[in-house]
mmCIF file of N, CA and C and ligand atoms in Angstrom:
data_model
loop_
_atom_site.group_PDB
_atom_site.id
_atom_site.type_symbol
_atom_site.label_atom_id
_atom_site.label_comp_id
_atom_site.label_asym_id
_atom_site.label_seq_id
_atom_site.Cartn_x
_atom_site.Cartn_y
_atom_site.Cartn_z
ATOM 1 N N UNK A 1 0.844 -1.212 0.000
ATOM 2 C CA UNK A 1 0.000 0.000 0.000
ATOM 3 C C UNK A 1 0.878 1.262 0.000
ATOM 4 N N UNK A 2 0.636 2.128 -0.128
ATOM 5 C CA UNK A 2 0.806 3.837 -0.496
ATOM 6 C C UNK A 2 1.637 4.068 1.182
ATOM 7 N N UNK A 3 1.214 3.657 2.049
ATOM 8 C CA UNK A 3 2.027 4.337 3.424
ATOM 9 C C UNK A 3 3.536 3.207 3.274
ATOM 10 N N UNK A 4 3.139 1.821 2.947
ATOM 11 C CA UNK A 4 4.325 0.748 3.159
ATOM 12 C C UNK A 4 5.706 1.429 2.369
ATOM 13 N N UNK A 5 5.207 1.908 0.991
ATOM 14 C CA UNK A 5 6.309 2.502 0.072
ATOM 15 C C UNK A 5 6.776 4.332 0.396
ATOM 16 N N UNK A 6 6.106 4.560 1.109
ATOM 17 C CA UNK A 6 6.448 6.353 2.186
ATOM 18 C C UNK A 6 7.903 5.960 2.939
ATOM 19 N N UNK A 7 9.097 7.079 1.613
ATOM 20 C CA UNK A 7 10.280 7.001 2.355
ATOM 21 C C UNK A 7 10.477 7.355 3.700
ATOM 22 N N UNK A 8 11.677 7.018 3.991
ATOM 23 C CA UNK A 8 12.012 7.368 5.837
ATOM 24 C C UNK A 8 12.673 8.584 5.403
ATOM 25 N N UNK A 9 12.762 9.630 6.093
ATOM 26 C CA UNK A 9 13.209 11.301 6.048
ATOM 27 C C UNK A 9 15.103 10.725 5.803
ATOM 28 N N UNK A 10 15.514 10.017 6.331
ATOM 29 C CA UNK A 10 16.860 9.769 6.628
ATOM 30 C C UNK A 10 17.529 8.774 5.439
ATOM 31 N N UNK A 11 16.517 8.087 4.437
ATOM 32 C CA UNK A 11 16.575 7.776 3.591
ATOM 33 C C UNK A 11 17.661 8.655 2.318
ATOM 34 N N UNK A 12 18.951 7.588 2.211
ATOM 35 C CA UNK A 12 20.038 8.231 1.731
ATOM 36 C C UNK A 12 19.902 7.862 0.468
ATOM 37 N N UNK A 13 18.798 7.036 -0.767
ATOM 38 C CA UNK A 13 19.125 6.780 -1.611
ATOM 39 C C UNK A 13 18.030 7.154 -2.368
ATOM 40 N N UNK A 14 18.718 7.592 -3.849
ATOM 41 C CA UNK A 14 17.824 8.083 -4.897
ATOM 42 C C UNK A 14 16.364 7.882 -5.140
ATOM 43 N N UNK A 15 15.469 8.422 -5.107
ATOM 44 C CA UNK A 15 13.979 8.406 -5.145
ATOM 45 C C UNK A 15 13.380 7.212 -6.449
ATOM 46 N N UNK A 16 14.234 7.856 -7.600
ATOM 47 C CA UNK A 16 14.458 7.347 -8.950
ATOM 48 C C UNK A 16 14.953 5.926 -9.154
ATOM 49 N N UNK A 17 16.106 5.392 -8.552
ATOM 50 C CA UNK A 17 16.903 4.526 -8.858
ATOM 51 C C UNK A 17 17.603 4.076 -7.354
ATOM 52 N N UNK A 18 17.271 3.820 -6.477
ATOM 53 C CA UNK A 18 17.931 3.396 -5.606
ATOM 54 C C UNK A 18 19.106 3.541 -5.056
ATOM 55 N N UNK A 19 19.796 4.148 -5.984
ATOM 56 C CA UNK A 19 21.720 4.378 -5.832
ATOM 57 C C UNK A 19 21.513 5.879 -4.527
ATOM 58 N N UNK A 20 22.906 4.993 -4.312
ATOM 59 C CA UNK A 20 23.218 6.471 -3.044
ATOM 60 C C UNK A 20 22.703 8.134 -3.679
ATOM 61 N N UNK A 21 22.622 8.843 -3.215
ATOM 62 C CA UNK A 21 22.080 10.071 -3.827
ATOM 63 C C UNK A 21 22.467 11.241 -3.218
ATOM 64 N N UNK A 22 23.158 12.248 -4.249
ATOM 65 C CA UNK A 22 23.796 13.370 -4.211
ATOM 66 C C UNK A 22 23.201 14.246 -4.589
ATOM 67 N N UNK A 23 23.468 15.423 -4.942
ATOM 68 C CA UNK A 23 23.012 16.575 -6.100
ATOM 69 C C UNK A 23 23.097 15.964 -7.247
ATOM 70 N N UNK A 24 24.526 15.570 -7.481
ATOM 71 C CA UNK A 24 25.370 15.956 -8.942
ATOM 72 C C UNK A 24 24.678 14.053 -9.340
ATOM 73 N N UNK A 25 24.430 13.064 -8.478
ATOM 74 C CA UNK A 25 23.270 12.005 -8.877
ATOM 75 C C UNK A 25 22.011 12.556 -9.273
ATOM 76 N N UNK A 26 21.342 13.262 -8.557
ATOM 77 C CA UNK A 26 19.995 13.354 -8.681
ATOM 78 C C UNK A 26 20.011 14.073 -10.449
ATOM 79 N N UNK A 27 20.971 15.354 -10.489
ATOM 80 C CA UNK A 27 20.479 15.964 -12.035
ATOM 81 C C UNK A 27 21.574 15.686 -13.010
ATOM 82 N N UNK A 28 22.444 14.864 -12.952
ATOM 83 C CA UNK A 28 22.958 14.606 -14.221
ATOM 84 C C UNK A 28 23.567 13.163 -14.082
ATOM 85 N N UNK A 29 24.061 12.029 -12.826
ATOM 86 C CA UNK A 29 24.161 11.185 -13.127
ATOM 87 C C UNK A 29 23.543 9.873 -12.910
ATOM 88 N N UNK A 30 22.016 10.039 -12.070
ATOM 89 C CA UNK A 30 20.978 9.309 -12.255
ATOM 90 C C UNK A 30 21.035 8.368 -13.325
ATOM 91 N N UNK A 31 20.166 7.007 -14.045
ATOM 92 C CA UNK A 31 19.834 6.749 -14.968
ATOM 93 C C UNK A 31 18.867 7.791 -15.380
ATOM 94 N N UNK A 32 17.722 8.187 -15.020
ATOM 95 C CA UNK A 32 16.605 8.827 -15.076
ATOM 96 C C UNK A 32 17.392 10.092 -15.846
ATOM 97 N N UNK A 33 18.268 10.840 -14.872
ATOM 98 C CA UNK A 33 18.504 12.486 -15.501
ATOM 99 C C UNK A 33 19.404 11.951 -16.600
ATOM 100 N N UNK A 34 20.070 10.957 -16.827
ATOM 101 C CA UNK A 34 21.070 10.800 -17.752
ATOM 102 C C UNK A 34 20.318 10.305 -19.134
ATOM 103 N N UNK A 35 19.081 9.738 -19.196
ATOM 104 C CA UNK A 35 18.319 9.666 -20.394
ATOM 105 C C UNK A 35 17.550 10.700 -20.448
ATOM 106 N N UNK A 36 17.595 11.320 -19.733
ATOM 107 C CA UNK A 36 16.369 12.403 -20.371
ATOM 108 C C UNK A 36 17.334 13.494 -21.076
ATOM 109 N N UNK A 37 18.296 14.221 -20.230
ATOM 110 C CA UNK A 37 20.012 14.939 -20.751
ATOM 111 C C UNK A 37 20.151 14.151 -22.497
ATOM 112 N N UNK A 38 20.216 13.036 -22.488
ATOM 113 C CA UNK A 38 20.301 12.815 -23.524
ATOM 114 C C UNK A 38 19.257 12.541 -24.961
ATOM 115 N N UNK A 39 18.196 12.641 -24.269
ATOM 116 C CA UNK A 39 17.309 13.091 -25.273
ATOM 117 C C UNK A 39 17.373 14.211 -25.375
ATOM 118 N N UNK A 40 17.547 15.637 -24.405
ATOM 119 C CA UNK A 40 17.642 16.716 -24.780
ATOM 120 C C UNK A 40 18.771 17.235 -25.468
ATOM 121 N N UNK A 41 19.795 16.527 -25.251
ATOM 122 C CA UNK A 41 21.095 17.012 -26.280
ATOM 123 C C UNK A 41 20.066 16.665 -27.331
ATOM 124 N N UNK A 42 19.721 15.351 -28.184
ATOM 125 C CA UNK A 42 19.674 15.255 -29.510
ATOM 126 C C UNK A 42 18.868 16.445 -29.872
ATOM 127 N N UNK A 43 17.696 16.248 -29.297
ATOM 128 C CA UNK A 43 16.501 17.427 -29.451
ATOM 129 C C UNK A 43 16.959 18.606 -29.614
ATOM 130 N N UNK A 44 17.783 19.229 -28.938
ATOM 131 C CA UNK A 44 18.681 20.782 -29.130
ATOM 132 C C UNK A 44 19.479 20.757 -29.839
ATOM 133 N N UNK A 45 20.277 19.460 -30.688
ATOM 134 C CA UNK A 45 21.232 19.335 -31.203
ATOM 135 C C UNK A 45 22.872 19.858 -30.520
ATOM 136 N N UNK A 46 23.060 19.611 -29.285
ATOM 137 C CA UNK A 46 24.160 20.236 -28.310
ATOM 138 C C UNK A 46 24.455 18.873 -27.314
ATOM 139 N N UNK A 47 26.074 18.943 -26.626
ATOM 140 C CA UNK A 47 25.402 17.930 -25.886
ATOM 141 C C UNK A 47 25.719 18.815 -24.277
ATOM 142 N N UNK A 48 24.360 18.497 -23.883
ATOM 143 C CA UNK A 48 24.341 18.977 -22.608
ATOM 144 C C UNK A 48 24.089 18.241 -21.450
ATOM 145 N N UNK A 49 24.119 18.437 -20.218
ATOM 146 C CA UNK A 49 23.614 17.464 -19.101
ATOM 147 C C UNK A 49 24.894 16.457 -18.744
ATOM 148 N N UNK A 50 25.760 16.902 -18.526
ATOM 149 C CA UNK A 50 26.762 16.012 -17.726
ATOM 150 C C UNK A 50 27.441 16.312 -16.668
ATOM 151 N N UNK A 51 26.922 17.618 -16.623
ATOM 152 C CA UNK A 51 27.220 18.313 -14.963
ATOM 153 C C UNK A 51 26.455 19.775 -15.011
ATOM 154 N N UNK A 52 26.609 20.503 -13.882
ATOM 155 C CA UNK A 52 26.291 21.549 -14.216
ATOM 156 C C UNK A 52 27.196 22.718 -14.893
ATOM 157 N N UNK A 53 28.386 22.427 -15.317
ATOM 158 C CA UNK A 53 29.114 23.198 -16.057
ATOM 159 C C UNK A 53 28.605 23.621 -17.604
ATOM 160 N N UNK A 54 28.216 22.419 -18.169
ATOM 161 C CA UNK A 54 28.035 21.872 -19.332
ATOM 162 C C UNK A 54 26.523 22.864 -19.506
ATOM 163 N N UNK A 55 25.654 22.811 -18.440
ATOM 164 C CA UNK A 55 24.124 23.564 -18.603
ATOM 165 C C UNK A 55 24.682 24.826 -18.518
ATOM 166 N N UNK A 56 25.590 25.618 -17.259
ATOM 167 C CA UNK A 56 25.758 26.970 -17.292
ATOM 168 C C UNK A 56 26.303 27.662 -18.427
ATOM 169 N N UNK A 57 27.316 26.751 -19.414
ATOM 170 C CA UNK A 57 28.349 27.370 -20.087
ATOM 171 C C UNK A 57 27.175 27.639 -21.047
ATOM 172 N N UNK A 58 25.889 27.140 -21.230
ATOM 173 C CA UNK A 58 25.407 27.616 -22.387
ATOM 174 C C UNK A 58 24.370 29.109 -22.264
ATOM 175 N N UNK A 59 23.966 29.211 -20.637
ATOM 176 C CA UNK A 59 23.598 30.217 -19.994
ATOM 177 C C UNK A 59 24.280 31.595 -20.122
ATOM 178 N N UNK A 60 25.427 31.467 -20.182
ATOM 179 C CA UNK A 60 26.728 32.400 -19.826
ATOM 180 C C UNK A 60 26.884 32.872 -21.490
ATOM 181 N N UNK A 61 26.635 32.163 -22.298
ATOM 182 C CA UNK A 61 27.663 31.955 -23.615
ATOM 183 C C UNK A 61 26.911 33.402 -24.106
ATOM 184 N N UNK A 62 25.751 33.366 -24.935
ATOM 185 C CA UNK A 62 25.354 34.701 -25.626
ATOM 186 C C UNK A 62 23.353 34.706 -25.736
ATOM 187 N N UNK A 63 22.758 35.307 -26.076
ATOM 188 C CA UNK A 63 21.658 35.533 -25.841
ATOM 189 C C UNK A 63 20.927 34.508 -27.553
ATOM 190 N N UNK A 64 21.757 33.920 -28.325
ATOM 191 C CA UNK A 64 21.611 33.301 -29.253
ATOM 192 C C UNK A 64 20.485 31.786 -28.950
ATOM 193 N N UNK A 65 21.109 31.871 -27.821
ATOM 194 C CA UNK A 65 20.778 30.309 -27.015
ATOM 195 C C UNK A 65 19.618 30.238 -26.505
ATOM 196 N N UNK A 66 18.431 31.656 -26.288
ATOM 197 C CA UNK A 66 17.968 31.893 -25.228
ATOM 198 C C UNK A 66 16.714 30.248 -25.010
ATOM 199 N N UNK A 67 16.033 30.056 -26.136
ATOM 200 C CA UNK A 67 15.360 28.659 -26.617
ATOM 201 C C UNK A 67 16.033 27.447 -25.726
ATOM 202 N N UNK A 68 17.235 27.165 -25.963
ATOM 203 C CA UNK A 68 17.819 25.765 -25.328
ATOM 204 C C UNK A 68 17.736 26.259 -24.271
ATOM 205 N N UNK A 69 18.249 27.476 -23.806
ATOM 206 C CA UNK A 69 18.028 27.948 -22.176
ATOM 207 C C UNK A 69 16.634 27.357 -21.119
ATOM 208 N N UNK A 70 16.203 27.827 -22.052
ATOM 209 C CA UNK A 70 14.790 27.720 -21.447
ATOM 210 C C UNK A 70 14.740 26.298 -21.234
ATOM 211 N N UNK A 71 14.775 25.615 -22.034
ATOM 212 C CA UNK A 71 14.585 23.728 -22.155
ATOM 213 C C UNK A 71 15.493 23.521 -21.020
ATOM 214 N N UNK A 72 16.775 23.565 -20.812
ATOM 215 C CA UNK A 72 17.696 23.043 -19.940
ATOM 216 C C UNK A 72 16.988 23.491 -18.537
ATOM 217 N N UNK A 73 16.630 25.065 -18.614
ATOM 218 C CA UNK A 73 16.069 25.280 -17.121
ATOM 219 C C UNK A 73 14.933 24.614 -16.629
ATOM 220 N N UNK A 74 14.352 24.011 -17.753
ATOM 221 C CA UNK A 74 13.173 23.646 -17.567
ATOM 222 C C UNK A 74 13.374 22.323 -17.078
ATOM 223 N N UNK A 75 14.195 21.544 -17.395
ATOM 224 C CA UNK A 75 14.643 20.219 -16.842
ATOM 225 C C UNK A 75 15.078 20.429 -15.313
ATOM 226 N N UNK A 76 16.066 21.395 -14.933
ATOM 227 C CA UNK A 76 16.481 21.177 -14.069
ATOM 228 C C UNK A 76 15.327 21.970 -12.718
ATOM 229 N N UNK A 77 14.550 23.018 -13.125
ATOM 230 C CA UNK A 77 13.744 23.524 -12.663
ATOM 231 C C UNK A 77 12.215 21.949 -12.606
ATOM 232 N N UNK A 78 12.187 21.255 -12.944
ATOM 233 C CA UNK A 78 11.478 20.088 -12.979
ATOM 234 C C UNK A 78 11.735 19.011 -11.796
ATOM 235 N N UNK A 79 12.865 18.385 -12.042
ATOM 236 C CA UNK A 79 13.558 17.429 -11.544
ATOM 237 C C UNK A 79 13.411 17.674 -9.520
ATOM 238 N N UNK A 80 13.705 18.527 -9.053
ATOM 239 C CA UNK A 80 13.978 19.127 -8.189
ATOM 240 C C UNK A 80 12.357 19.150 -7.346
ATOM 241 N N UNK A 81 11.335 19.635 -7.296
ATOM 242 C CA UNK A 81 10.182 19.179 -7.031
ATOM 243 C C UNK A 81 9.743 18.216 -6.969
ATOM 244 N N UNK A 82 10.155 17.421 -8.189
ATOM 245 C CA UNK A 82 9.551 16.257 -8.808
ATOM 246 C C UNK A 82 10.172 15.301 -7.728
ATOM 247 N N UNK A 83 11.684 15.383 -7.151
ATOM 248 C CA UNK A 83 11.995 14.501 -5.998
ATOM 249 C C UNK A 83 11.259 14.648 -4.829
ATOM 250 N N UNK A 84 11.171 15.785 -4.738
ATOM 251 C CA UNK A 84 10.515 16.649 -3.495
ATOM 252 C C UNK A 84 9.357 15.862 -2.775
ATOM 253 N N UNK A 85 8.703 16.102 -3.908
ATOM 254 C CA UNK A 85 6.847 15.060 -4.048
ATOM 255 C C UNK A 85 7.152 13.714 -3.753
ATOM 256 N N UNK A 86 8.363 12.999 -4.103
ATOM 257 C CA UNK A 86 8.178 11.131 -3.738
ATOM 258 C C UNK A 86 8.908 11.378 -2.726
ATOM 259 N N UNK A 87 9.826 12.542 -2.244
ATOM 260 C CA UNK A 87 10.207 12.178 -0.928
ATOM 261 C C UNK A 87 9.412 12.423 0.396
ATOM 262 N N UNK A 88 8.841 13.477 0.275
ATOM 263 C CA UNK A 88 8.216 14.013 1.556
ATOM 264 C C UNK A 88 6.518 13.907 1.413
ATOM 265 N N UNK A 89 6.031 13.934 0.194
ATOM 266 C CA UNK A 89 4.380 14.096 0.196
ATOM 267 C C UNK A 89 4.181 12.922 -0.248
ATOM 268 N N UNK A 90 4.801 11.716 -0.610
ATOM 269 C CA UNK A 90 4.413 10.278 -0.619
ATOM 270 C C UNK A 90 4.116 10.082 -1.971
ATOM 271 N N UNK A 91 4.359 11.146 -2.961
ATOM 272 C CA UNK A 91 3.792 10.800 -4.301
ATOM 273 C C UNK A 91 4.472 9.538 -4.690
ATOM 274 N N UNK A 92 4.207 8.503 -5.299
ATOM 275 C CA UNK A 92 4.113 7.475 -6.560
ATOM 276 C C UNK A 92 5.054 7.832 -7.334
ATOM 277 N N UNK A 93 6.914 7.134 -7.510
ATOM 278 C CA UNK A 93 7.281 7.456 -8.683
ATOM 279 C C UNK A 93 6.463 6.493 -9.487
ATOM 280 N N UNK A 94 6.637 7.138 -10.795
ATOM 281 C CA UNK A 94 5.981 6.369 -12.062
ATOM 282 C C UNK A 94 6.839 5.580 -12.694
ATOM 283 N N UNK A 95 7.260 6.556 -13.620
ATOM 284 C CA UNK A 95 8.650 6.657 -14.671
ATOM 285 C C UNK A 95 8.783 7.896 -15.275
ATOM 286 N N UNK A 96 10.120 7.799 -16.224
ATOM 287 C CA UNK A 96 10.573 9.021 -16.516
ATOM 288 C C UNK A 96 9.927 9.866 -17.658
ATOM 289 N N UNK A 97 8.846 9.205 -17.909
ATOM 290 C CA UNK A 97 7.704 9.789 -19.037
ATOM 291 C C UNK A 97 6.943 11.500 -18.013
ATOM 292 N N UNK A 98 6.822 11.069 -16.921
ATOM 293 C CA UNK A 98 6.238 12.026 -16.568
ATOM 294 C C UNK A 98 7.056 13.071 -16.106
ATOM 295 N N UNK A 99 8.189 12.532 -15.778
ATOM 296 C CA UNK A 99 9.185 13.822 -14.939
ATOM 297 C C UNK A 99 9.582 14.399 -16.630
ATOM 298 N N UNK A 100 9.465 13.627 -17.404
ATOM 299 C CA UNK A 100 9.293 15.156 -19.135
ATOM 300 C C UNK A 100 8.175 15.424 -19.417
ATOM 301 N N UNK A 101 7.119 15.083 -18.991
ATOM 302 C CA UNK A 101 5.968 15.965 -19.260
ATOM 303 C C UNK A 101 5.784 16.967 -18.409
ATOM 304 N N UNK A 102 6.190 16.715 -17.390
ATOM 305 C CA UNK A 102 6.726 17.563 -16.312
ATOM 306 C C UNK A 102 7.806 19.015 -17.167
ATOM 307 N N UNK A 103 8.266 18.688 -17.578
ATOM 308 C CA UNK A 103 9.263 19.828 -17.602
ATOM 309 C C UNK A 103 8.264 20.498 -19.254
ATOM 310 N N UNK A 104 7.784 19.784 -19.672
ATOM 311 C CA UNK A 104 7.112 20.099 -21.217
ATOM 312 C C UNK A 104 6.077 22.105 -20.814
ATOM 313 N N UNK A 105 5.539 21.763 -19.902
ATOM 314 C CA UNK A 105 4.382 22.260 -19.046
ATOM 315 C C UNK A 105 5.105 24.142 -18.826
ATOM 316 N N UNK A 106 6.450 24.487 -17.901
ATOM 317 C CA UNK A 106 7.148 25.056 -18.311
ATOM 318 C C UNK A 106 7.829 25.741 -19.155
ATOM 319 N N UNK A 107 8.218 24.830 -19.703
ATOM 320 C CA UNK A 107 8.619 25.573 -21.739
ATOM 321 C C UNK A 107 7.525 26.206 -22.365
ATOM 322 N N UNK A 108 6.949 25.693 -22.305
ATOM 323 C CA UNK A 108 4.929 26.095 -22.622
ATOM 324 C C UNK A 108 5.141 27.565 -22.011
ATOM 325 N N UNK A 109 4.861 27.552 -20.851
ATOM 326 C CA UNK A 109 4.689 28.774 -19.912
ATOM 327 C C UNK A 109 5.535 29.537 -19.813
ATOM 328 N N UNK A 110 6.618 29.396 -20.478
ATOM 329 C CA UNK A 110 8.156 30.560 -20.355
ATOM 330 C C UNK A 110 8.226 31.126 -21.820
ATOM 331 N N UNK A 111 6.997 30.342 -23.135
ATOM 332 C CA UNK A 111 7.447 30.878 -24.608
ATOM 333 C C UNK A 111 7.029 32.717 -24.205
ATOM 334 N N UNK A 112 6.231 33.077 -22.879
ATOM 335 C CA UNK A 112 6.056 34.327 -23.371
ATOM 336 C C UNK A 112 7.573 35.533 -23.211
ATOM 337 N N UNK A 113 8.178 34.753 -22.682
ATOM 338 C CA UNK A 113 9.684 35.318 -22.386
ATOM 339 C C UNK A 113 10.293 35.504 -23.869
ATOM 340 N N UNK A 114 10.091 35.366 -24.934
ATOM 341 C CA UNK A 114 10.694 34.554 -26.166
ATOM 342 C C UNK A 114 10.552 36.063 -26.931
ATOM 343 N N UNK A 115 11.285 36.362 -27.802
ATOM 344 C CA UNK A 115 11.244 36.918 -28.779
ATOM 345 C C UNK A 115 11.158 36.117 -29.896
ATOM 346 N N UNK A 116 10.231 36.444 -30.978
ATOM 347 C CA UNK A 116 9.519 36.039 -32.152
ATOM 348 C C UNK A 116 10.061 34.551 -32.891
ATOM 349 N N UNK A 117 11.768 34.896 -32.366
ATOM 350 C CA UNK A 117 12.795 33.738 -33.311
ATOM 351 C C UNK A 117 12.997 32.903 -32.590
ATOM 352 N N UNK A 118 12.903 33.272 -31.227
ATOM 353 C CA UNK A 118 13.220 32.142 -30.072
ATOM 354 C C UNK A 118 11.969 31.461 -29.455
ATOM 355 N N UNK A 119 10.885 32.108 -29.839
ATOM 356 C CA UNK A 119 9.599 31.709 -29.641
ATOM 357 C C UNK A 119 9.364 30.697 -31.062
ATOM 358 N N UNK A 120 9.819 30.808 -32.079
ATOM 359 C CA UNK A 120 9.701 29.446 -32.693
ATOM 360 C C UNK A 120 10.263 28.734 -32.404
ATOM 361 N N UNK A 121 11.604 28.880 -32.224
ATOM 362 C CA UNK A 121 12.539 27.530 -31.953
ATOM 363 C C UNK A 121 11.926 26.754 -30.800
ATOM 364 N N UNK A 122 12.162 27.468 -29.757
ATOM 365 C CA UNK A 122 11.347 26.740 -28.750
ATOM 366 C C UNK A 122 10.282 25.740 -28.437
ATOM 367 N N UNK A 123 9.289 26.719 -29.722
ATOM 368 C CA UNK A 123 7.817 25.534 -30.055
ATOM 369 C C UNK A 123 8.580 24.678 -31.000
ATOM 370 N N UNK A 124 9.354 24.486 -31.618
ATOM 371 C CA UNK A 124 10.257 23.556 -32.497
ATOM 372 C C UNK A 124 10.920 22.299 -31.268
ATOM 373 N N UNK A 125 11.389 22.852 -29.956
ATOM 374 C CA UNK A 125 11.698 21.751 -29.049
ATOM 375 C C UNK A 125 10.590 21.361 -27.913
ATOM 376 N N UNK A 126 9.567 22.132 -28.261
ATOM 377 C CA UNK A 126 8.599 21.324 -27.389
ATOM 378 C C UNK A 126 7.725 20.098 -28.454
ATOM 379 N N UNK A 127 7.656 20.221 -29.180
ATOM 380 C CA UNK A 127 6.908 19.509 -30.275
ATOM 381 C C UNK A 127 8.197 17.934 -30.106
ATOM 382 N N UNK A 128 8.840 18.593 -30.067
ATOM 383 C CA UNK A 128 10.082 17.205 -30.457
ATOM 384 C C UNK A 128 10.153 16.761 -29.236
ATOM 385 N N UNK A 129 10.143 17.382 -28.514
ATOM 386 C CA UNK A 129 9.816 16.653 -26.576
ATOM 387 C C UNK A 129 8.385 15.947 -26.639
ATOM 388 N N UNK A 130 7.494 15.757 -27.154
ATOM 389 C CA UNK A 130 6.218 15.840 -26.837
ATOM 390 C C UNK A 130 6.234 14.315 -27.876
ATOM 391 N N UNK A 131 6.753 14.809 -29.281
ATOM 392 C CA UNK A 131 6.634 13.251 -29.919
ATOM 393 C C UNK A 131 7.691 12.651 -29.569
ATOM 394 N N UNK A 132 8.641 12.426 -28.527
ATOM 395 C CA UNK A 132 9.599 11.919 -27.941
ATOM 396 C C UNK A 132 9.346 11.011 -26.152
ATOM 397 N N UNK A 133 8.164 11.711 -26.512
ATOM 398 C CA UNK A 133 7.704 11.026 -24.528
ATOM 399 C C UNK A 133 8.044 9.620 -25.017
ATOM 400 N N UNK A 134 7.644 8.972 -25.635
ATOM 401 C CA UNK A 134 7.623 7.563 -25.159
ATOM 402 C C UNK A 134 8.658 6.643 -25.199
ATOM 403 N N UNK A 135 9.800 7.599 -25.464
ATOM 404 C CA UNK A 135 11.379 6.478 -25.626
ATOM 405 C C UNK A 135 11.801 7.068 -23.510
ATOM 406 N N UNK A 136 11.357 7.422 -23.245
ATOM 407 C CA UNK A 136 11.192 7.908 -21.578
ATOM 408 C C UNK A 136 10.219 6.088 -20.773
ATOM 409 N N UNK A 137 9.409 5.729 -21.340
ATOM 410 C CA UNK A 137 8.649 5.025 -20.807
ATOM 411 C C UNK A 137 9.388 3.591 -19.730
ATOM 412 N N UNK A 138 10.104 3.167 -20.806
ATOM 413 C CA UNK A 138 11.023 2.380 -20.394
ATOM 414 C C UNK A 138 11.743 2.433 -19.078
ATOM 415 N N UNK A 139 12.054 3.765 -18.316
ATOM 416 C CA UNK A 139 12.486 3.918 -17.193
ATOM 417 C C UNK A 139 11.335 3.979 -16.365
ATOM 418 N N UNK A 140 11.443 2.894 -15.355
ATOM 419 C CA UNK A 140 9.907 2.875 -14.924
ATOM 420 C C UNK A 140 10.089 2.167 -13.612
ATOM 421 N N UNK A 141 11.367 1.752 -12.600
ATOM 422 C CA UNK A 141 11.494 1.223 -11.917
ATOM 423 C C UNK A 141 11.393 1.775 -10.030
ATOM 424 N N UNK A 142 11.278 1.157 -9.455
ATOM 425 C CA UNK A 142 11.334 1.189 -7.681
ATOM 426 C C UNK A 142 9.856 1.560 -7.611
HETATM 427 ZN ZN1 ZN B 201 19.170 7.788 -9.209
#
C-alpha cells in the first residue's frame, strides 16, 4: 500500500533509482537524468547534461541560445520538485515519461519570455519533446 512505500526522512538513496544520492546524482548522473540529458542534447542538437558546467556554459555563452536555455532550465527547474513530491508528500514514482511531461508544461509557460525567433525555436523543441515522450517510458522502476 501507499504508506508501506512512504520514504524514511533519513533515507540516503535516490527516489528514482535506488543508488546512493547526491546533487550531482539526482540531475545529471541518475539513470533517469542521464536519459532524459540525452534526449535533450539530440533534441537541441548540443550535448548537454553532464554536470552543471556543461548547462551553465550555455547560460553564460550569448543571448543566441535563449530557446535551449529555457529547455535546460526547464529540466532542471522540474527534476527538483519532482523529488521533493516522492520524498516528503508520498507521491508514486511512475517513470521518466512524466518527470518530461513535467518539464514540457514550463517551456509552454516561459514561450512568453521569447522573442519572435526564439519563440519558434522553442515551439520547435517542445513539439520534439512531446513526440519523444515515449522512448522515456522504459524507465519505470522502484
Ligand atoms: Zn538515481
Amino acid at each position: 500500500n501507499n504508506l508501506a512505500k512512504r520514504r524514511h526522512v533519513d533515507d540516503p538513496t535516490c527516489v528514482f533509482c535506488g543508488e546512493q544520492e547526491s546533487i550531482s546524482h539526482l540531475f545529471f548522473d541518475c539513470v533517469v537524468s542521464k536519459l532524459t540529458w540525452n534526449l535533450i542534447s539530440d533534441i537541441l542538437g548540443i550535448t548537454i547534461g553532464s554536470d552543471f558546467e556543461s548547462v551553465g556554459r550555455w547560460w553564460i555563452s550569448t543571448n543566441r541560445h535563449a530557446a535551449h536555455d529555457i529547455v535546460s532550465t526547464a529540466i532542471l527547474w522540474t527534476i527538483w520538485p519532482y523529488r521533493n513530491a516522492i520524498c516528503f508528500q508520498g507521491k508514486q514514482w511512475r517513470n521518466a515519461q512524466e518527470l518530461w511531461n513535467g518539464a514540457i508544461a514550463p517551456c509552454r509557460k516561459w514561450k512568453i519570455l521569447c522573442r519572435e525567433k526564439c519563440s519558434l525555436e522553442l515551439e520547435q523543441f517542445i513539439r520534439a519533446m512531446e513526440r519523444r515522450q515515449s522512448e522515456l517510458l522504459r524507465i519505470a522502476w522502484r
